[in-house]
């Protein structure tokens, strides 16, 4: 193994936080914090752009305590596709706050004049939009609570509203809120959710926010698996470093951001971030080729008995199925961004999934499928249906999803539990229905009208029956062209 070690080369005592980040998970620590760490190491004039982490969920406690114990430093191990390994000590997160114990600290930090950017990685389902209406869901119990008790919020929207209210009262000045989640037009989605909550909570603040807060769109990409207890031991063996909250990831990384910041920003372009006036083509490319392809792999791969993505890609049938999906179902509906070759991009993505040292979990791809589908796959499904194009592959993954939710045992006889929190009580009734066509009315399929396409329905019913009779891989071989 060719290991390179990169220790901290800057004085963290001189770094002040200019960014407050909600959602200090593995992806943030392998992506935004990684880029910021590179910038702080390379450019002395950027020391005002450290990160303060805001952690507001009960499940954040373990990582919060681990980071606090390590003075907010941690190790990031980067596994290259060619076998090279890099260990980076990351120090760009200079403080972390836990809202469960001290919500006022986060609220006050938002109002801090040094904080000029709020960033978010709160997952695709974290923006609280109803899957049917695409409007902000005010029936959410935590949202109801935050509207009643604004001084002790539970949600990111309650925290942002309380912090911006204090910021406006103190005449601190404008700020930027940057979503770093895998959403098409994530800044627009974030703006919609934040403004909807604030308009309901405080009409006067709503006017201030419209004039003093920007919401750039951006595209993010880096495969970053969850870190298990076994991974912690493995990473310690590789680096020789004690670390209770390490992260590991692939070598590929990309970040494209709309340059719409009202109060300044880090010079991330000096360390590889691309700034643009419009990220639309980048977003569509990434969501279409990467995220929707991951969903095409997820439940079929899991039902076939695979638990690691690289192992699933070792099966030539699965690899061919994914390549045909990208070539035949995604490519015709996208336009390449500047200086981008789709064939190279697709080939690189297949190589990324085969990276054995990253070993992303298939279960992670399956998790929260109902919330991921409208974001990642619905645009492709709609384009195919509107063009009356071949629906065999999208019908196959839909049939696989129904079987995955109903069966509880894979083709190798291994039982599993479904973890899909985006499914409603009504969805559960549709899943249990003996009529497979009822499944097409799941809330995550709203606005797609799957049942209106006779071609789709015919393929869907055929594949469902075939999977039950022949298994997932034999059926997958049959759908290849």
Short mmCIF file of C-alpha atoms in Angstrom, two decimals:
data_model
loop_
_atom_site.label_atom_id
_atom_site.label_comp_id
_atom_site.label_asym_id
_atom_site.label_seq_id
_atom_site.Cartn_x
_atom_site.Cartn_y
_atom_site.Cartn_z
CA UNK A 1 0.00 0.00 0.00
CA UNK A 2 1.33 3.42 -1.00
CA UNK A 3 0.38 5.65 1.94
CA UNK A 4 0.91 9.42 2.06
CA UNK A 5 0.38 11.28 5.34
CA UNK A 6 -0.75 14.92 5.40
CA UNK A 7 -0.63 16.56 8.83
CA UNK A 8 -1.91 20.02 9.71
CA UNK A 9 0.36 22.78 8.43
CA UNK A 10 -1.49 25.81 9.84
CA UNK A 11 -2.04 27.25 13.31
CA UNK A 12 -5.64 26.45 14.22
CA UNK A 13 -5.59 29.00 17.04
CA UNK A 14 -5.49 31.69 14.37
CA UNK A 15 -8.58 30.36 12.55
CA UNK A 16 -11.98 31.94 13.26
CA UNK A 17 -15.25 30.43 12.07
CA UNK A 18 -16.92 32.28 9.21
CA UNK A 19 -19.16 29.32 8.31
CA UNK A 20 -21.81 27.64 10.45
CA UNK A 21 -22.64 24.16 9.19
CA UNK A 22 -25.74 22.10 10.01
CA UNK A 23 -25.25 18.35 9.61
CA UNK A 24 -21.69 17.41 10.57
CA UNK A 25 -21.89 13.96 9.03
CA UNK A 26 -19.33 11.97 7.08
CA UNK A 27 -20.07 13.62 3.75
CA UNK A 28 -19.56 17.13 5.08
CA UNK A 29 -16.32 16.09 6.73
CA UNK A 30 -15.04 14.43 3.53
CA UNK A 31 -16.17 17.22 1.23
CA UNK A 32 -16.72 20.81 2.40
CA UNK A 33 -14.46 20.47 5.45
CA UNK A 34 -11.82 18.78 3.25
CA UNK A 35 -11.82 21.61 0.70
CA UNK A 36 -11.74 24.20 3.48
CA UNK A 37 -8.86 22.40 5.19
CA UNK A 38 -6.88 22.52 1.91
CA UNK A 39 -7.62 26.23 1.60
CA UNK A 40 -6.55 27.06 5.16
CA UNK A 41 -3.32 25.13 4.62
CA UNK A 42 -2.52 26.82 1.30
CA UNK A 43 -3.68 30.41 1.79
CA UNK A 44 -2.83 32.40 4.95
CA UNK A 45 -5.28 35.16 3.98
CA UNK A 46 -8.24 32.75 4.41
CA UNK A 47 -8.02 32.23 8.18
CA UNK A 48 -11.44 33.86 8.72
CA UNK A 49 -13.17 30.93 7.03
CA UNK A 50 -13.07 28.17 9.61
CA UNK A 51 -16.17 26.05 10.21
CA UNK A 52 -18.35 25.82 13.31
CA UNK A 53 -20.50 22.68 13.32
CA UNK A 54 -24.13 22.85 14.47
CA UNK A 55 -25.47 19.48 15.62
CA UNK A 56 -29.17 19.42 16.54
CA UNK A 57 -30.23 15.77 16.63
CA UNK A 58 -30.08 13.23 19.47
CA UNK A 59 -28.11 10.86 17.23
CA UNK A 60 -25.41 13.53 16.81
CA UNK A 61 -24.25 13.11 20.41
CA UNK A 62 -21.62 10.44 19.74
CA UNK A 63 -19.89 12.38 16.95
CA UNK A 64 -20.25 15.63 18.91
CA UNK A 65 -18.49 14.17 21.94
CA UNK A 66 -15.86 12.48 19.77
CA UNK A 67 -15.02 15.72 17.98
CA UNK A 68 -14.98 17.70 21.23
CA UNK A 69 -12.59 15.19 22.78
CA UNK A 70 -10.27 15.54 19.77
CA UNK A 71 -10.48 19.36 19.68
CA UNK A 72 -12.61 19.01 16.54
CA UNK A 73 -9.81 17.36 14.55
CA UNK A 74 -10.25 14.00 12.81
CA UNK A 75 -8.63 11.87 10.16
CA UNK A 76 -9.83 11.53 6.58
CA UNK A 77 -8.49 8.51 4.70
CA UNK A 78 -8.79 8.80 0.92
CA UNK A 79 -8.65 5.53 -1.03
CA UNK A 80 -7.61 5.96 -4.65
CA UNK A 81 -8.91 3.81 -7.49
CA UNK A 82 -5.34 2.76 -8.32
CA UNK A 83 -4.46 1.66 -4.79
CA UNK A 84 -2.90 4.87 -3.47
CA UNK A 85 -4.01 5.94 0.00
CA UNK A 86 -3.84 9.40 1.54
CA UNK A 87 -4.36 10.27 5.20
CA UNK A 88 -5.36 13.87 5.89
CA UNK A 89 -5.65 15.37 9.34
CA UNK A 90 -8.57 17.79 9.07
CA UNK A 91 -8.65 20.86 11.29
CA UNK A 92 -11.01 23.18 9.44
CA UNK A 93 -13.85 22.52 11.89
CA UNK A 94 -12.75 24.70 14.79
CA UNK A 95 -15.79 24.29 17.04
CA UNK A 96 -18.95 22.20 17.35
CA UNK A 97 -22.18 23.09 19.12
CA UNK A 98 -24.89 20.67 20.22
CA UNK A 99 -28.37 22.12 20.15
CA UNK A 100 -29.90 19.49 22.42
CA UNK A 101 -27.81 20.78 25.30
CA UNK A 102 -27.55 24.44 24.37
CA UNK A 103 -29.79 25.72 21.57
CA UNK A 104 -28.99 29.35 22.42
CA UNK A 105 -25.36 28.79 21.45
CA UNK A 106 -26.34 27.93 17.87
CA UNK A 107 -28.85 30.77 17.65
CA UNK A 108 -26.25 33.24 18.89
CA UNK A 109 -23.67 31.87 16.48
CA UNK A 110 -25.96 32.58 13.52
CA UNK A 111 -26.15 36.18 14.73
CA UNK A 112 -22.36 36.41 15.13
CA UNK A 113 -20.98 39.05 12.70
CA UNK A 114 -18.09 36.68 11.85
CA UNK A 115 -20.53 34.11 10.47
CA UNK A 116 -21.23 35.02 6.88
CA UNK A 117 -22.29 31.65 5.45
CA UNK A 118 -24.62 28.94 6.76
CA UNK A 119 -24.14 25.59 5.00
CA UNK A 120 -26.38 22.54 5.17
CA UNK A 121 -26.12 18.79 4.64
CA UNK A 122 -29.47 17.70 6.09
CA UNK A 123 -30.24 14.96 3.48
CA UNK A 124 -32.62 15.01 0.54
CA UNK A 125 -35.64 14.50 2.79
CA UNK A 126 -34.60 17.16 5.28
CA UNK A 127 -36.27 20.09 3.53
CA UNK A 128 -39.72 19.04 4.74
CA UNK A 129 -41.52 19.31 1.42
CA UNK A 130 -44.66 17.23 0.86
CA UNK A 131 -43.95 14.68 -1.87
CA UNK A 132 -47.36 15.22 -3.48
CA UNK A 133 -47.71 18.99 -3.40
CA UNK A 134 -44.02 19.94 -3.12
CA UNK A 135 -45.08 22.51 -0.53
CA UNK A 136 -43.63 22.95 2.96
CA UNK A 137 -45.27 20.51 5.38
CA UNK A 138 -46.65 22.44 8.34
CA UNK A 139 -48.23 19.29 9.79
CA UNK A 140 -44.80 18.02 10.87
CA UNK A 141 -44.84 17.80 14.68
CA UNK A 142 -41.38 19.34 15.07
CA UNK A 143 -42.34 22.23 12.81
CA UNK A 144 -45.49 22.83 14.88
CA UNK A 145 -43.32 22.81 18.01
CA UNK A 146 -40.81 25.28 16.54
CA UNK A 147 -43.59 27.71 15.63
CA UNK A 148 -44.88 27.56 19.21
CA UNK A 149 -41.50 27.57 21.02
CA UNK A 150 -39.04 29.53 18.85
CA UNK A 151 -36.47 29.93 21.63
CA UNK A 152 -35.83 26.16 21.86
CA UNK A 153 -36.10 24.90 18.28
CA UNK A 154 -35.89 21.30 17.14
CA UNK A 155 -35.47 21.74 13.38
CA UNK A 156 -32.91 23.49 11.23
CA UNK A 157 -35.66 25.88 10.10
CA UNK A 158 -36.43 26.87 13.68
CA UNK A 159 -32.76 27.47 14.39
CA UNK A 160 -32.23 29.51 11.23
CA UNK A 161 -35.31 31.63 11.92
CA UNK A 162 -34.29 32.32 15.52
CA UNK A 163 -30.71 33.13 14.52
CA UNK A 164 -31.67 35.38 11.62
CA UNK A 165 -34.19 37.19 13.83
CA UNK A 166 -31.41 38.05 16.24
CA UNK A 167 -29.10 38.92 13.34
CA UNK A 168 -31.69 41.34 11.96
CA UNK A 169 -32.36 42.88 15.38
CA UNK A 170 -28.63 43.44 15.90
CA UNK A 171 -28.25 44.89 12.38
CA UNK A 172 -25.40 42.46 11.69
CA UNK A 173 -25.90 42.40 7.94
CA UNK A 174 -26.58 39.92 5.13
CA UNK A 175 -25.67 36.25 5.03
CA UNK A 176 -25.67 33.35 2.55
CA UNK A 177 -27.33 29.96 3.12
CA UNK A 178 -25.71 27.27 0.97
CA UNK A 179 -27.35 23.85 0.66
CA UNK A 180 -24.80 21.10 -0.04
CA UNK A 181 -27.36 18.29 -0.40
CA UNK A 182 -27.97 16.12 -3.45
CA UNK A 183 -30.97 18.00 -4.78
CA UNK A 184 -31.70 19.48 -8.18
CA UNK A 185 -31.53 23.27 -7.67
CA UNK A 186 -30.75 22.69 -4.00
CA UNK A 187 -30.45 26.41 -3.30
CA UNK A 188 -33.92 27.04 -4.70
CA UNK A 189 -35.32 24.17 -2.63
CA UNK A 190 -33.61 25.49 0.49
CA UNK A 191 -34.89 29.01 -0.15
CA UNK A 192 -38.44 27.72 -0.59
CA UNK A 193 -38.39 25.80 2.69
CA UNK A 194 -36.66 28.48 4.76
CA UNK A 195 -38.91 31.28 3.48
CA UNK A 196 -42.06 29.20 3.94
CA UNK A 197 -41.23 28.56 7.59
CA UNK A 198 -40.17 32.14 8.30
CA UNK A 199 -43.22 33.65 6.58
CA UNK A 200 -45.40 31.58 8.91
CA UNK A 201 -43.29 32.32 11.98
CA UNK A 202 -42.50 36.02 11.59
CA UNK A 203 -43.82 38.23 8.77
CA UNK A 204 -41.42 41.07 9.61
CA UNK A 205 -38.41 38.76 9.55
CA UNK A 206 -39.66 37.34 6.24
CA UNK A 207 -39.19 40.73 4.58
CA UNK A 208 -35.67 41.07 5.99
CA UNK A 209 -34.65 37.59 4.83
CA UNK A 210 -35.84 38.21 1.27
CA UNK A 211 -33.52 41.22 1.06
CA UNK A 212 -30.55 39.98 3.10
CA UNK A 213 -30.12 36.24 2.49
CA UNK A 214 -28.94 34.55 -0.71
CA UNK A 215 -29.38 30.85 -1.54
CA UNK A 216 -26.88 29.73 -4.22
CA UNK A 217 -27.32 26.39 -5.96
CA UNK A 218 -24.42 23.95 -5.95
CA UNK A 219 -23.48 20.44 -7.04
CA UNK A 220 -21.53 18.15 -4.73
CA UNK A 221 -20.01 14.72 -5.31
CA UNK A 222 -17.86 12.29 -3.34
CA UNK A 223 -18.65 8.71 -2.34
CA UNK A 224 -18.37 8.64 1.45
CA UNK A 225 -19.59 5.48 3.21
CA UNK A 226 -20.77 5.29 6.79
CA UNK A 227 -17.98 4.43 9.23
CA UNK A 228 -18.53 1.18 11.14
CA UNK A 229 -16.72 -0.01 14.25
CA UNK A 230 -14.70 -2.34 12.01
CA UNK A 231 -13.80 0.62 9.79
CA UNK A 232 -12.50 2.56 12.79
CA UNK A 233 -10.12 -0.30 13.59
CA UNK A 234 -9.11 -0.68 9.93
CA UNK A 235 -8.41 3.02 9.51
CA UNK A 236 -6.35 3.06 12.72
CA UNK A 237 -4.28 0.16 11.41
CA UNK A 238 -3.60 2.05 8.17
CA UNK A 239 -2.74 5.46 9.61
CA UNK A 240 -1.45 4.56 13.06
CA UNK A 241 -3.63 7.38 14.43
CA UNK A 242 -6.07 7.06 17.32
CA UNK A 243 -9.39 8.54 16.24
CA UNK A 244 -12.91 7.83 17.49
CA UNK A 245 -14.63 9.67 14.62
CA UNK A 246 -12.60 8.99 11.45
CA UNK A 247 -13.98 9.29 7.93
CA UNK A 248 -12.97 7.56 4.71
CA UNK A 249 -13.89 8.24 1.11
CA UNK A 250 -12.92 7.85 -2.54
CA UNK A 251 -10.37 10.00 -4.35
CA UNK A 252 -12.90 11.57 -6.74
CA UNK A 253 -14.31 14.88 -5.49
CA UNK A 254 -16.25 17.68 -7.16
CA UNK A 255 -17.97 20.88 -6.07
CA UNK A 256 -19.58 23.42 -8.42
CA UNK A 257 -21.19 26.52 -6.87
CA UNK A 258 -23.20 29.48 -8.12
CA UNK A 259 -21.20 32.57 -7.18
CA UNK A 260 -24.02 34.37 -5.36
CA UNK A 261 -22.67 35.25 -1.92
CA UNK A 262 -23.87 38.41 -0.18
CA UNK A 263 -21.27 38.67 2.58
CA UNK A 264 -18.09 37.26 1.05
CA UNK A 265 -16.91 33.68 0.71
CA UNK A 266 -13.79 31.51 0.96
CA UNK A 267 -11.53 31.44 -2.11
CA UNK A 268 -12.37 27.77 -2.62
CA UNK A 269 -11.52 28.09 -6.33
CA UNK A 270 -7.85 28.09 -5.28
CA UNK A 271 -8.21 24.45 -4.19
CA UNK A 272 -10.30 23.03 -7.00
CA UNK A 273 -13.87 24.23 -6.47
CA UNK A 274 -15.54 25.54 -9.62
CA UNK A 275 -17.69 28.67 -9.50
CA UNK A 276 -20.26 29.36 -12.19
CA UNK A 277 -23.30 31.48 -13.01
CA UNK A 278 -25.50 28.41 -13.55
CA UNK A 279 -25.05 24.92 -12.12
CA UNK A 280 -28.10 23.41 -13.86
CA UNK A 281 -26.20 21.18 -16.28
CA UNK A 282 -23.79 20.02 -13.57
CA UNK A 283 -26.67 19.16 -11.23
CA UNK A 284 -28.60 17.26 -13.87
CA UNK A 285 -25.47 15.33 -14.89
CA UNK A 286 -24.61 14.30 -11.36
CA UNK A 287 -28.15 13.42 -10.27
CA UNK A 288 -28.81 11.56 -13.53
CA UNK A 289 -25.61 9.57 -13.86
CA UNK A 290 -24.57 9.15 -10.23
CA UNK A 291 -27.53 9.35 -7.88
CA UNK A 292 -30.22 7.84 -10.11
CA UNK A 293 -27.83 5.06 -11.16
CA UNK A 294 -27.17 4.33 -7.49
CA UNK A 295 -30.94 3.89 -7.05
CA UNK A 296 -31.07 1.59 -10.09
CA UNK A 297 -28.46 -0.54 -8.34
CA UNK A 298 -29.84 -0.29 -4.80
CA UNK A 299 -32.81 -2.62 -4.34
CA UNK A 300 -31.96 -5.01 -7.22
CA UNK A 301 -28.41 -5.39 -5.91
CA UNK A 302 -29.65 -5.89 -2.36
CA UNK A 303 -32.25 -8.48 -3.42
CA UNK A 304 -29.50 -10.33 -5.32
CA UNK A 305 -27.69 -10.71 -1.98
CA UNK A 306 -24.95 -8.11 -2.43
CA UNK A 307 -24.11 -5.89 0.51
CA UNK A 308 -21.14 -3.95 -0.94
CA UNK A 309 -21.30 -1.88 -4.11
CA UNK A 310 -17.92 -3.02 -5.46
CA UNK A 311 -18.95 -6.66 -5.05
CA UNK A 312 -22.20 -6.01 -6.91
CA UNK A 313 -20.26 -4.35 -9.76
CA UNK A 314 -18.07 -7.47 -10.05
CA UNK A 315 -21.15 -9.14 -11.54
CA UNK A 316 -21.03 -8.40 -15.28
CA UNK A 317 -24.82 -8.57 -15.58
CA UNK A 318 -25.23 -5.78 -13.03
CA UNK A 319 -22.48 -3.69 -14.61
CA UNK A 320 -24.04 -4.05 -18.08
CA UNK A 321 -27.50 -3.20 -16.71
CA UNK A 322 -26.17 0.02 -15.14
CA UNK A 323 -24.21 0.98 -18.26
CA UNK A 324 -27.27 0.47 -20.45
CA UNK A 325 -29.34 2.58 -18.06
CA UNK A 326 -26.84 5.44 -18.25
CA UNK A 327 -26.42 5.14 -22.03
CA UNK A 328 -30.03 4.57 -23.07
CA UNK A 329 -32.13 6.16 -20.32
CA UNK A 330 -30.07 9.09 -19.01
CA UNK A 331 -27.70 10.34 -21.72
CA UNK A 332 -30.40 11.29 -24.30
CA UNK A 333 -32.02 13.74 -21.87
CA UNK A 334 -28.93 15.64 -20.66
CA UNK A 335 -26.65 18.31 -22.10
CA UNK A 336 -22.97 18.21 -21.07
CA UNK A 337 -21.65 21.07 -18.92
CA UNK A 338 -18.64 23.00 -20.25
CA UNK A 339 -15.48 20.93 -20.76
CA UNK A 340 -17.24 17.69 -19.85
CA UNK A 341 -17.19 14.45 -21.82
CA UNK A 342 -20.14 12.24 -20.84
CA UNK A 343 -18.38 9.04 -21.91
CA UNK A 344 -15.40 9.79 -19.67
CA UNK A 345 -17.74 10.81 -16.83
CA UNK A 346 -19.73 7.55 -17.06
CA UNK A 347 -16.63 5.38 -17.31
CA UNK A 348 -15.14 7.14 -14.31
CA UNK A 349 -18.30 6.57 -12.29
CA UNK A 350 -18.22 2.83 -12.97
CA UNK A 351 -14.56 2.81 -11.83
CA UNK A 352 -15.55 4.70 -8.69
CA UNK A 353 -18.20 2.13 -7.79
CA UNK A 354 -15.64 -0.67 -8.25
CA UNK A 355 -13.23 0.88 -5.74
CA UNK A 356 -12.84 -2.02 -3.28
CA UNK A 357 -11.21 0.09 -0.59
CA UNK A 358 -14.22 2.36 -0.33
CA UNK A 359 -16.74 -0.52 -0.30
CA UNK A 360 -19.88 1.57 -0.13
CA UNK A 361 -22.83 -0.24 1.42
CA UNK A 362 -25.75 -1.26 -0.80
CA UNK A 363 -28.01 -0.81 2.24
CA UNK A 364 -27.00 2.86 2.33
CA UNK A 365 -28.21 3.23 -1.25
CA UNK A 366 -31.51 1.54 -0.34
CA UNK A 367 -32.03 3.66 2.77
CA UNK A 368 -34.82 6.24 2.40
CA UNK A 369 -35.56 5.23 -1.18
CA UNK A 370 -38.96 6.93 -0.98
CA UNK A 371 -37.38 10.32 -0.31
CA UNK A 372 -34.53 9.80 -2.76
CA UNK A 373 -36.66 8.78 -5.73
CA UNK A 374 -38.41 12.16 -6.31
CA UNK A 375 -35.04 13.93 -6.21
CA UNK A 376 -32.78 11.50 -8.06
CA UNK A 377 -34.94 9.48 -10.43
CA UNK A 378 -38.22 11.27 -11.08
CA UNK A 379 -36.74 13.66 -13.69
CA UNK A 380 -35.39 10.72 -15.72
CA UNK A 381 -38.60 8.69 -15.34
CA UNK A 382 -40.69 11.65 -16.49
CA UNK A 383 -38.43 12.33 -19.48
CA UNK A 384 -38.65 8.70 -20.61
CA UNK A 385 -42.42 8.57 -20.20
CA UNK A 386 -42.99 11.89 -21.97
CA UNK A 387 -40.81 10.72 -24.88
CA UNK A 388 -42.67 7.38 -25.00
CA UNK A 389 -39.22 5.76 -24.92
CA UNK A 390 -38.25 2.28 -23.71
CA UNK A 391 -39.40 1.85 -20.10
CA UNK A 392 -38.09 -1.66 -19.45
CA UNK A 393 -35.30 -0.65 -17.05
CA UNK A 394 -37.27 1.88 -15.01
CA UNK A 395 -40.14 -0.63 -14.80
CA UNK A 396 -37.67 -3.26 -13.58
CA UNK A 397 -36.39 -1.14 -10.69
CA UNK A 398 -39.98 -0.23 -9.76
CA UNK A 399 -40.96 -3.90 -9.65
CA UNK A 400 -37.81 -4.64 -7.63
CA UNK A 401 -38.70 -1.91 -5.15
CA UNK A 402 -42.16 -3.38 -4.51
CA UNK A 403 -40.68 -6.82 -3.94
CA UNK A 404 -37.97 -5.38 -1.68
CA UNK A 405 -40.59 -3.68 0.50
CA UNK A 406 -42.83 -6.75 0.69
CA UNK A 407 -40.50 -9.73 0.93
CA UNK A 408 -37.98 -9.25 3.76
CA UNK A 409 -35.65 -11.96 2.45
CA UNK A 410 -33.16 -11.77 -0.43
CA UNK A 411 -32.48 -14.30 -3.19
CA UNK A 412 -29.82 -15.95 -1.04
CA UNK A 413 -32.28 -16.54 1.77
CA UNK A 414 -30.88 -13.83 4.02
CA UNK A 415 -33.54 -11.88 5.95
CA UNK A 416 -33.40 -8.08 6.10
CA UNK A 417 -35.25 -5.13 7.59
CA UNK A 418 -36.45 -2.23 5.46
CA UNK A 419 -35.35 1.26 6.54
CA UNK A 420 -37.43 3.66 4.45
CA UNK A 421 -38.71 6.51 6.68
CA UNK A 422 -40.22 8.43 3.77
CA UNK A 423 -43.11 5.96 3.43
CA UNK A 424 -46.43 7.17 4.85
CA UNK A 425 -49.16 5.07 6.49
CA UNK A 426 -51.10 5.25 3.21
CA UNK A 427 -48.00 4.06 1.37
CA UNK A 428 -47.78 1.08 3.70
CA UNK A 429 -51.36 0.12 2.83
CA UNK A 430 -50.57 0.34 -0.89
CA UNK A 431 -47.49 -1.84 -0.39
CA UNK A 432 -49.57 -4.51 1.37
CA UNK A 433 -52.23 -4.51 -1.35
CA UNK A 434 -52.35 -7.71 -3.40
CA UNK A 435 -52.95 -5.63 -6.51
CA UNK A 436 -49.46 -4.68 -7.82
CA UNK A 437 -50.91 -1.68 -9.68
CA UNK A 438 -51.82 -0.04 -6.36
CA UNK A 439 -48.09 0.24 -5.68
CA UNK A 440 -47.76 2.75 -8.53
CA UNK A 441 -49.77 5.23 -6.43
CA UNK A 442 -47.08 5.52 -3.72
CA UNK A 443 -46.53 9.12 -2.66
CA UNK A 444 -42.96 9.08 -3.97
CA UNK A 445 -44.33 8.44 -7.48
CA UNK A 446 -46.65 11.46 -7.32
CA UNK A 447 -46.53 13.62 -10.46
CA UNK A 448 -45.01 10.79 -12.54
CA UNK A 449 -48.25 9.06 -13.65
CA UNK A 450 -46.66 5.63 -14.06
CA UNK A 451 -49.99 3.89 -14.51
CA UNK A 452 -50.86 6.02 -17.56
CA UNK A 453 -48.16 4.37 -19.67
CA UNK A 454 -49.40 1.01 -20.96
CA UNK A 455 -45.85 0.13 -22.01
CA UNK A 456 -44.54 0.83 -18.51
CA UNK A 457 -47.35 -1.11 -16.81
CA UNK A 458 -46.83 -4.11 -19.08
CA UNK A 459 -43.09 -4.19 -18.36
CA UNK A 460 -43.68 -3.64 -14.62
CA UNK A 461 -46.12 -6.54 -14.32
CA UNK A 462 -43.90 -8.77 -16.44
CA UNK A 463 -40.75 -8.05 -14.40
CA UNK A 464 -42.52 -8.48 -11.08
CA UNK A 465 -43.74 -11.91 -12.06
CA UNK A 466 -40.34 -12.86 -13.53
CA UNK A 467 -38.45 -11.76 -10.40
CA UNK A 468 -40.73 -13.85 -8.21
CA UNK A 469 -40.29 -16.87 -10.50
CA UNK A 470 -36.65 -16.62 -11.59
CA UNK A 471 -34.90 -14.32 -9.14
CA UNK A 472 -33.49 -10.84 -9.61
CA UNK A 473 -30.31 -11.64 -11.57
CA UNK A 474 -31.92 -14.01 -14.06
CA UNK A 475 -34.59 -11.39 -14.68
CA UNK A 476 -31.94 -8.68 -15.06
CA UNK A 477 -30.21 -10.74 -17.75
CA UNK A 478 -33.49 -10.98 -19.61
CA UNK A 479 -33.96 -7.20 -19.76
CA UNK A 480 -30.50 -6.47 -21.22
CA UNK A 481 -30.48 -5.33 -24.83
#
